[in-house]
Phi, psi and omega in degrees: 000139177279117183287321186298314177297321178296315179301313180300315181297315181294322177295319177298317179296320181296314182287340180273357180303133177297147184305316181292320177298319178297314181299315180297316180294318179297322177295318179297318177297313181299317179298315180295317180293319180298320178296315179296320181302320180288308185292330181261359175068039178295140178224328179236105194239127171277120181245190179210153172266140186297139181219135177054045174084009177297158178304135178266106183247024184303321181297325177289318178302317180297317179295318179297317179299318179297332178274002176096005176286142176269136182239151176223152173246145176288140180234132176264111178275321175217146183298334183258011184247159175297154173293155166245148180258108187258132180309137183212148170222147179306136180090356181293155175296137184236154173226180178253140177272187184295341177269357181086011181271148177291127179222160180298143176271077182192187183227004185280116179273139181247128174278101188272142174273341182220135174244124171267113190252117179292140183233141169282323177207160175225131179269175188292347176254012176090007177288145185255136168254115181262197183286346174113353182272347179077015185298311181290322177301313181296322182292314179297318179300329181269356184271126178293150176280153002286139179290156171293163173295129181251125181234113179283136182240123176200170173278161183304325182299340185271357176281125191235132181289323182282135180286126178238355183285149178243166184307329182276352183281152175288000000 
C-alpha cells in the first residue's frame, strides 16, 4: 500500500469533519481515555496539542492536571533526533520548537508511563500512520524497554482494515 496517498486522503477527511461531528468524537475519545486512565493508573502522561485537525482534548488535559496527573508535551530538538517529553501544565509559557510547534518554555523532562500518540491512521493490527516525519517511530526505537504504554489517538474515519504498517513503524 502506498502510504502517502492514504495519508493525504485521511488528513483531508480529518480536516473536513463537521464541527458538531468533531465535538461528539472528541468527547467520546476523552470519555474512553479518562476511563482507561483511572483503571490503568496513569500518572505521568505524554499528551499533544492538536495540529492539522487532530482531536482537541485540551479540556481533558486541564482536568487531568487539576487531579494531580503530570503531563508532558513532545518537543522536537532536531528533526533527525528522538522527541523529548517535556513537563507541561495548562497555561504554561510556550515557545516554538524546530518544527514550529508550541512547546513548554522549560527544560524539565518527564519520564512518562503513558504516551498518547496522535495518528493520521491506525491499521487493524494497531500499526500507526503518522504525519510522515518518523518522529514517534524514531523516539520509540530510542526508548529503552520497558516502553511506556502507547495509546494511538484518531477519529473513527482513520481506522483502516488494510495493514499499512512496516517493521520500522510504531
